[in-house]
Amino acid sequence: MYLGYMYLDPLYIFLVIPAVIVAAIAQANVSGTFGKYSKVRNARGYTGAEAARAILDANGLYNVRVERVAGNLSDHFDPRQNVIRLSQGVYDNATVAAVGVAAHESGHAVQYATGYAPIKLRNAIVPITQFGSSLSIPVLLLGFFMGLQPLVYAGIILFSAMVVFQLVTLPVEFNASSRALAIIEEQELLGSEELRGAKKVLGAAALTYVAALLVSLMQLLRIILRFGGRRRD
């Protein structure tokens, strides 16, 4: 009943839905840009796995493994296992997109190795974020329907933790991309024209994080406007 009302809520329609549309466009853009440069073979013949290994070794990170993982654009660095996992389209392919993505994930490994402050902060708030993501809406609705405003505020605070996490994620992702592009250029993994293609791939990926933050901010604004100062009648 409440879910049906939510989608008819003018605040949802005018705040959240436009942000969701922006996020969908950003996701389509990254898929299209990655697809385009996944068809452009790089002149030096580096696969994603080889590029990642070269970058890690150049930074003394010989203990970080590079492995293949299933999925499309499922590439990530796992600091707990000390491994970079690259999707098959990145791991095995010697394309501009593959080198760009592999370099980005290597950038995350370098961030951890150098003690980059924003990534430390992001890791520190992960438990709060996981807690907030599962309990924020139930706590908010329980407070609203029981007329307990302190519970409503608690739900808003829990939801805000997720927004803070996404906000902290932005500098982490942008910094990893800047590190990646600088290393690619320094080690001459790509030519100048190819580097511009890698920059477009990483730029498109970065915009998805901006769009995700926008969605969360609009959801938070809607929650505050809808529940922040009201009790159930």
Short mmCIF file of C-alpha atoms in Angstrom, two decimals:
data_model
loop_
_atom_site.label_atom_id
_atom_site.label_comp_id
_atom_site.label_asym_id
_atom_site.label_seq_id
_atom_site.Cartn_x
_atom_site.Cartn_y
_atom_site.Cartn_z
CA MET A 1 0.00 0.00 0.00
CA TYR A 2 2.73 2.44 1.01
CA LEU A 3 4.94 1.46 -1.96
CA GLY A 4 2.10 2.21 -4.35
CA TYR A 5 1.61 5.60 -2.75
CA MET A 6 5.34 6.31 -2.92
CA TYR A 7 5.33 6.20 -6.70
CA LEU A 8 2.37 8.59 -6.80
CA ASP A 9 4.04 10.98 -4.36
CA PRO A 10 4.76 14.26 -6.19
CA LEU A 11 8.06 14.56 -4.33
CA TYR A 12 9.10 11.18 -5.69
CA ILE A 13 8.00 12.08 -9.19
CA PHE A 14 9.69 15.49 -9.32
CA LEU A 15 12.82 14.75 -7.27
CA VAL A 16 13.75 11.09 -7.50
CA ILE A 17 12.56 10.04 -10.95
CA PRO A 18 14.57 12.74 -12.84
CA ALA A 19 17.69 11.67 -10.90
CA VAL A 20 17.03 8.02 -11.76
CA ILE A 21 16.74 8.99 -15.44
CA VAL A 22 20.10 10.81 -15.22
CA ALA A 23 21.64 7.70 -13.63
CA ALA A 24 20.24 5.49 -16.39
CA ILE A 25 21.69 7.79 -19.05
CA ALA A 26 25.08 7.74 -17.28
CA GLN A 27 25.01 3.94 -17.14
CA ALA A 28 24.09 3.70 -20.82
CA ASN A 29 26.90 6.14 -21.62
CA VAL A 30 29.55 4.10 -19.79
CA SER A 31 28.35 0.90 -21.47
CA GLY A 32 28.43 2.56 -24.88
CA THR A 33 31.83 4.19 -24.36
CA PHE A 34 33.35 0.97 -23.01
CA GLY A 35 31.85 -0.96 -25.92
CA LYS A 36 33.28 1.49 -28.43
CA TYR A 37 36.84 1.40 -27.10
CA SER A 38 36.66 -2.33 -26.46
CA LYS A 39 36.81 -2.64 -30.24
CA VAL A 40 39.93 -0.47 -30.55
CA ARG A 41 43.07 -2.58 -30.20
CA ASN A 42 45.95 -0.72 -28.59
CA ALA A 43 49.11 -0.43 -30.67
CA ARG A 44 51.43 -1.84 -28.00
CA GLY A 45 49.35 -4.99 -27.57
CA TYR A 46 48.91 -4.82 -23.79
CA THR A 47 46.02 -6.87 -22.44
CA GLY A 48 44.24 -5.61 -19.35
CA ALA A 49 46.01 -8.24 -17.22
CA GLU A 50 49.42 -7.29 -18.59
CA ALA A 51 48.78 -3.58 -18.06
CA ALA A 52 47.66 -4.16 -14.47
CA ARG A 53 50.72 -6.29 -13.76
CA ALA A 54 53.04 -3.69 -15.25
CA ILE A 55 51.53 -0.90 -13.14
CA LEU A 56 51.59 -2.94 -9.94
CA ASP A 57 55.20 -3.97 -10.44
CA ALA A 58 56.23 -0.39 -11.22
CA ASN A 59 54.80 0.61 -7.81
CA GLY A 60 56.44 -2.28 -5.97
CA LEU A 61 53.14 -4.10 -5.44
CA TYR A 62 54.44 -7.54 -6.42
CA ASN A 63 52.21 -9.21 -3.81
CA VAL A 64 48.97 -8.02 -5.46
CA ARG A 65 47.57 -10.73 -7.73
CA VAL A 66 45.65 -10.18 -10.97
CA GLU A 67 42.85 -12.66 -11.64
CA ARG A 68 40.01 -13.16 -14.09
CA VAL A 69 36.43 -12.83 -12.85
CA ALA A 70 33.09 -13.56 -14.51
CA GLY A 71 30.71 -10.83 -15.58
CA ASN A 72 30.71 -7.64 -17.62
CA LEU A 73 32.31 -4.53 -16.09
CA SER A 74 32.70 -6.53 -12.85
CA ASP A 75 36.28 -5.35 -12.43
CA HIS A 76 37.37 -4.45 -8.89
CA PHE A 77 40.22 -4.44 -6.40
CA ASP A 78 39.69 -6.60 -3.32
CA PRO A 79 41.95 -5.25 -0.54
CA ARG A 80 41.09 -8.13 1.80
CA GLN A 81 42.43 -10.72 -0.63
CA ASN A 82 44.99 -8.33 -2.14
CA VAL A 83 43.83 -9.13 -5.66
CA ILE A 84 42.66 -7.22 -8.71
CA ARG A 85 39.84 -9.07 -10.45
CA LEU A 86 39.30 -8.22 -14.09
CA SER A 87 36.34 -9.28 -16.21
CA GLN A 88 37.12 -11.44 -19.21
CA GLY A 89 36.56 -8.55 -21.60
CA VAL A 90 39.31 -6.66 -19.79
CA TYR A 91 41.66 -9.43 -18.62
CA ASP A 92 42.29 -11.07 -21.99
CA ASN A 93 41.82 -8.21 -24.44
CA ALA A 94 44.47 -5.84 -25.76
CA THR A 95 42.15 -2.88 -26.24
CA VAL A 96 42.16 0.76 -25.19
CA ALA A 97 39.22 0.16 -22.85
CA ALA A 98 40.85 -2.88 -21.25
CA VAL A 99 44.02 -0.98 -20.41
CA GLY A 100 42.05 1.97 -19.04
CA VAL A 101 39.89 -0.17 -16.75
CA ALA A 102 42.83 -2.31 -15.59
CA ALA A 103 44.83 0.82 -14.81
CA HIS A 104 41.93 2.25 -12.81
CA GLU A 105 41.73 -0.85 -10.61
CA SER A 106 45.51 -0.76 -10.22
CA GLY A 107 45.08 2.84 -9.09
CA HIS A 108 42.92 1.57 -6.22
CA ALA A 109 45.66 -0.86 -5.21
CA VAL A 110 48.16 2.01 -5.17
CA GLN A 111 45.74 4.08 -3.05
CA TYR A 112 45.69 1.37 -0.40
CA ALA A 113 49.46 0.92 -0.52
CA THR A 114 50.10 4.65 -0.07
CA GLY A 115 47.48 5.17 2.64
CA TYR A 116 45.30 7.50 0.59
CA ALA A 117 43.11 9.24 3.22
CA PRO A 118 39.67 9.19 1.47
CA ILE A 119 39.86 5.43 0.91
CA LYS A 120 40.68 4.95 4.60
CA LEU A 121 37.66 7.07 5.50
CA ARG A 122 35.43 5.11 3.10
CA ASN A 123 36.54 1.82 4.63
CA ALA A 124 35.93 3.14 8.13
CA ILE A 125 32.28 3.98 7.42
CA VAL A 126 31.46 0.77 5.52
CA PRO A 127 29.94 -0.99 8.60
CA ILE A 128 27.72 2.02 9.34
CA THR A 129 26.68 2.17 5.69
CA GLN A 130 25.77 -1.53 5.59
CA PHE A 131 23.77 -1.12 8.79
CA GLY A 132 22.03 1.98 7.46
CA SER A 133 21.18 0.46 4.07
CA SER A 134 19.22 -2.38 5.66
CA LEU A 135 17.52 -0.52 8.50
CA SER A 136 17.01 3.11 7.45
CA ILE A 137 13.64 2.75 5.68
CA PRO A 138 12.13 0.20 8.13
CA VAL A 139 13.13 2.38 11.10
CA LEU A 140 11.78 5.52 9.39
CA LEU A 141 8.43 3.92 8.52
CA LEU A 142 8.08 2.35 11.96
CA GLY A 143 8.61 5.74 13.54
CA PHE A 144 6.18 7.41 11.14
CA PHE A 145 3.32 4.94 11.56
CA MET A 146 3.79 4.74 15.33
CA GLY A 147 4.02 8.51 15.62
CA LEU A 148 7.52 8.31 17.13
CA GLN A 149 9.42 11.22 15.59
CA PRO A 150 12.79 10.25 17.18
CA LEU A 151 12.64 6.97 15.23
CA VAL A 152 11.90 8.92 12.06
CA TYR A 153 14.98 11.05 12.67
CA ALA A 154 17.02 7.90 13.34
CA GLY A 155 15.91 6.49 9.97
CA ILE A 156 16.91 9.74 8.24
CA ILE A 157 20.33 9.66 9.91
CA LEU A 158 20.87 6.03 8.88
CA PHE A 159 19.95 6.87 5.28
CA SER A 160 22.27 9.88 5.40
CA ALA A 161 25.17 7.54 6.19
CA MET A 162 24.72 5.95 2.77
CA VAL A 163 24.80 9.38 1.12
CA VAL A 164 28.00 10.25 2.99
CA PHE A 165 29.54 6.97 1.79
CA GLN A 166 28.74 7.80 -1.83
CA LEU A 167 30.07 11.32 -1.36
CA VAL A 168 33.38 9.98 -0.01
CA THR A 169 33.50 7.50 -2.90
CA LEU A 170 33.72 10.31 -5.47
CA PRO A 171 37.28 11.48 -4.67
CA VAL A 172 38.37 7.84 -4.36
CA GLU A 173 37.14 7.01 -7.86
CA PHE A 174 38.32 10.24 -9.48
CA ASN A 175 41.74 9.89 -7.89
CA ALA A 176 42.07 6.27 -9.05
CA SER A 177 41.29 7.38 -12.61
CA SER A 178 43.79 10.26 -12.47
CA ARG A 179 46.45 7.93 -11.14
CA ALA A 180 45.61 5.44 -13.89
CA LEU A 181 45.91 7.98 -16.70
CA ALA A 182 49.17 9.36 -15.31
CA ILE A 183 50.68 5.87 -15.04
CA ILE A 184 49.49 4.90 -18.53
CA GLU A 185 51.17 7.99 -19.94
CA GLU A 186 54.33 7.59 -17.85
CA GLN A 187 54.81 3.95 -18.79
CA GLU A 188 53.67 4.54 -22.37
CA LEU A 189 51.12 1.74 -22.22
CA LEU A 190 49.00 3.64 -24.75
CA GLY A 191 49.71 6.15 -27.48
CA SER A 192 48.48 9.74 -27.17
CA GLU A 193 45.31 9.17 -29.19
CA GLU A 194 44.61 5.93 -27.35
CA LEU A 195 45.11 7.73 -24.04
CA ARG A 196 42.31 10.11 -24.96
CA GLY A 197 40.08 7.09 -25.54
CA ALA A 198 40.98 5.63 -22.14
CA LYS A 199 40.21 9.01 -20.57
CA LYS A 200 36.72 8.95 -22.12
CA VAL A 201 36.10 5.44 -20.77
CA LEU A 202 37.16 6.39 -17.24
CA GLY A 203 35.34 9.72 -17.41
CA ALA A 204 32.11 7.97 -18.37
CA ALA A 205 32.56 5.51 -15.50
CA ALA A 206 33.16 8.35 -13.03
CA LEU A 207 29.90 10.01 -14.04
CA THR A 208 27.96 6.93 -12.92
CA TYR A 209 29.18 7.58 -9.36
CA VAL A 210 28.10 11.21 -9.63
CA ALA A 211 24.68 10.10 -10.88
CA ALA A 212 24.33 7.54 -8.07
CA LEU A 213 25.09 10.26 -5.53
CA LEU A 214 22.48 12.51 -7.16
CA VAL A 215 19.83 9.77 -6.83
CA SER A 216 20.66 9.26 -3.16
CA LEU A 217 20.63 13.00 -2.45
CA MET A 218 17.21 13.37 -4.08
CA GLN A 219 15.90 10.40 -2.12
CA LEU A 220 17.25 11.91 1.09
CA LEU A 221 15.70 15.29 0.27
CA ARG A 222 12.35 13.63 -0.42
CA ILE A 223 12.52 11.70 2.86
CA ILE A 224 13.31 14.85 4.83
CA LEU A 225 10.53 16.83 3.16
CA ARG A 226 8.04 14.00 3.45
CA PHE A 227 8.77 12.74 6.96
CA GLY A 228 11.20 15.13 8.67
CA GLY A 229 8.70 17.43 10.32
CA ARG A 230 5.52 15.37 10.26
CA ARG A 231 3.78 12.92 12.54
CA ARG A 232 1.24 10.40 11.37
CA ASP A 233 -2.24 11.93 11.52
#
